[in-house]
mmCIF file of C-alpha atoms in Angstrom:
data_model
loop_
_atom_site.group_PDB
_atom_site.id
_atom_site.type_symbol
_atom_site.label_atom_id
_atom_site.label_comp_id
_atom_site.label_asym_id
_atom_site.label_seq_id
_atom_site.Cartn_x
_atom_site.Cartn_y
_atom_site.Cartn_z
ATOM 1 C CA MET A 140 -11.966 -3.617 6.562
ATOM 2 C CA ASN A 141 -12.263 0.142 6.252
ATOM 3 C CA LYS A 142 -9.419 2.621 5.837
ATOM 4 C CA GLU A 143 -9.194 3.460 9.536
ATOM 5 C CA GLU A 144 -8.937 -0.230 10.496
ATOM 6 C CA LEU A 145 -6.290 -0.760 7.841
ATOM 7 C CA ILE A 146 -4.222 2.179 9.093
ATOM 8 C CA GLN A 147 -4.593 0.918 12.666
ATOM 9 C CA GLN A 148 -3.211 -2.489 11.611
ATOM 10 C CA LEU A 149 -0.327 -0.819 9.800
ATOM 11 C CA ASN A 150 0.435 1.241 12.924
ATOM 12 C CA GLU A 151 0.397 -1.896 15.077
ATOM 13 C CA LYS A 152 2.912 -3.504 12.719
ATOM 14 C CA HIS A 153 5.058 -0.328 12.708
ATOM 15 C CA LEU A 154 4.621 0.147 8.954
ATOM 16 C CA GLU A 155 4.703 3.935 8.971
ATOM 17 C CA ASP A 156 6.210 4.056 5.479
ATOM 18 C CA ILE A 157 3.100 2.362 4.055
ATOM 19 C CA ILE A 158 0.890 4.837 5.924
ATOM 20 C CA GLU A 159 2.918 7.651 4.338
ATOM 21 C CA LEU A 160 2.223 6.152 0.889
ATOM 22 C CA ILE A 161 -1.506 6.168 1.657
ATOM 23 C CA GLU A 162 -1.335 9.771 2.878
ATOM 24 C CA ASP A 163 0.590 10.800 -0.250
ATOM 25 C CA ALA A 164 -2.068 9.128 -2.398
ATOM 26 C CA GLU A 165 -4.850 10.930 -0.507
ATOM 27 C CA GLU A 166 -3.120 14.266 -1.057
ATOM 28 C CA GLY A 167 -2.576 13.593 -4.759
ATOM 29 C CA TYR A 168 1.207 13.255 -4.537
ATOM 30 C CA LEU A 169 1.296 9.603 -5.556
ATOM 31 C CA GLU A 170 -0.035 8.830 -9.011
ATOM 32 C CA GLU A 171 1.716 5.556 -9.763
ATOM 33 C CA LEU A 172 3.663 2.952 -7.882
ATOM 34 C CA GLU A 173 5.938 0.262 -9.277
ATOM 35 C CA LEU A 174 5.820 -3.038 -7.406
ATOM 36 C CA VAL A 175 7.407 -6.420 -7.813
ATOM 37 C CA GLU A 176 4.242 -8.505 -7.657
ATOM 38 C CA SER A 177 5.946 -11.424 -5.904
ATOM 39 C CA LEU A 178 7.133 -9.082 -3.118
ATOM 40 C CA GLY A 179 4.227 -6.667 -2.707
ATOM 41 C CA LEU A 180 4.305 -3.899 -0.104
ATOM 42 C CA VAL A 181 3.954 -5.860 3.134
ATOM 43 C CA HIS A 182 4.664 -9.468 4.103
ATOM 44 C CA ASP A 183 1.095 -10.233 5.186
ATOM 45 C CA ASN A 184 -0.726 -11.240 1.973
ATOM 46 C CA GLU A 185 -4.181 -10.157 3.156
ATOM 47 C CA LEU A 186 -2.899 -6.827 4.434
ATOM 48 C CA ASN A 187 -0.909 -6.345 1.229
ATOM 49 C CA THR A 188 -4.038 -6.887 -0.864
ATOM 50 C CA LYS A 189 -6.033 -4.418 1.237
ATOM 51 C CA VAL A 190 -3.318 -1.746 0.973
ATOM 52 C CA ILE A 191 -3.093 -2.149 -2.810
ATOM 53 C CA GLU A 192 -6.894 -2.020 -3.127
ATOM 54 C CA LEU A 193 -6.969 1.180 -1.059
ATOM 55 C CA LEU A 194 -4.208 2.781 -3.121
ATOM 56 C CA LYS A 195 -6.061 1.887 -6.337
ATOM 57 C CA SER A 196 -9.283 3.376 -4.941
ATOM 58 C CA LEU A 197 -7.329 6.574 -4.261
ATOM 59 C CA GLY A 198 -6.360 6.745 -7.935
ATOM 60 C CA VAL A 199 -2.871 5.243 -7.762
ATOM 61 C CA ASN A 200 -1.876 3.307 -10.858
ATOM 62 C CA ILE A 201 -0.084 0.124 -9.742
ATOM 63 C CA ILE A 202 2.585 -0.990 -12.214
ATOM 64 C CA TYR A 203 3.884 -4.503 -11.712
ATOM 65 C CA VAL A 204 7.464 -5.173 -12.744
ATOM 66 C CA THR A 205 9.394 -8.424 -12.832
ATOM 67 C CA ASP A 206 12.065 -9.388 -10.327
ATOM 68 C CA ASP A 207 14.855 -8.657 -12.810
ATOM 69 C CA GLU A 208 13.769 -5.119 -13.797
#
């Protein structure tokens, strides 16, 4: 799945906030992102993985924190 297909899927699921994260990463405004690994960014596991992979490819450092942090 390429970036355009990923963004199209996010649009279809009304996940504009995730698209904004991607845009911020592309523009250099997002350098790191803290995530609770068990929650991720989106409920769809495959889509979540693709979004995280894209953010990493755009230079975003993903920092996983535990549920209690």
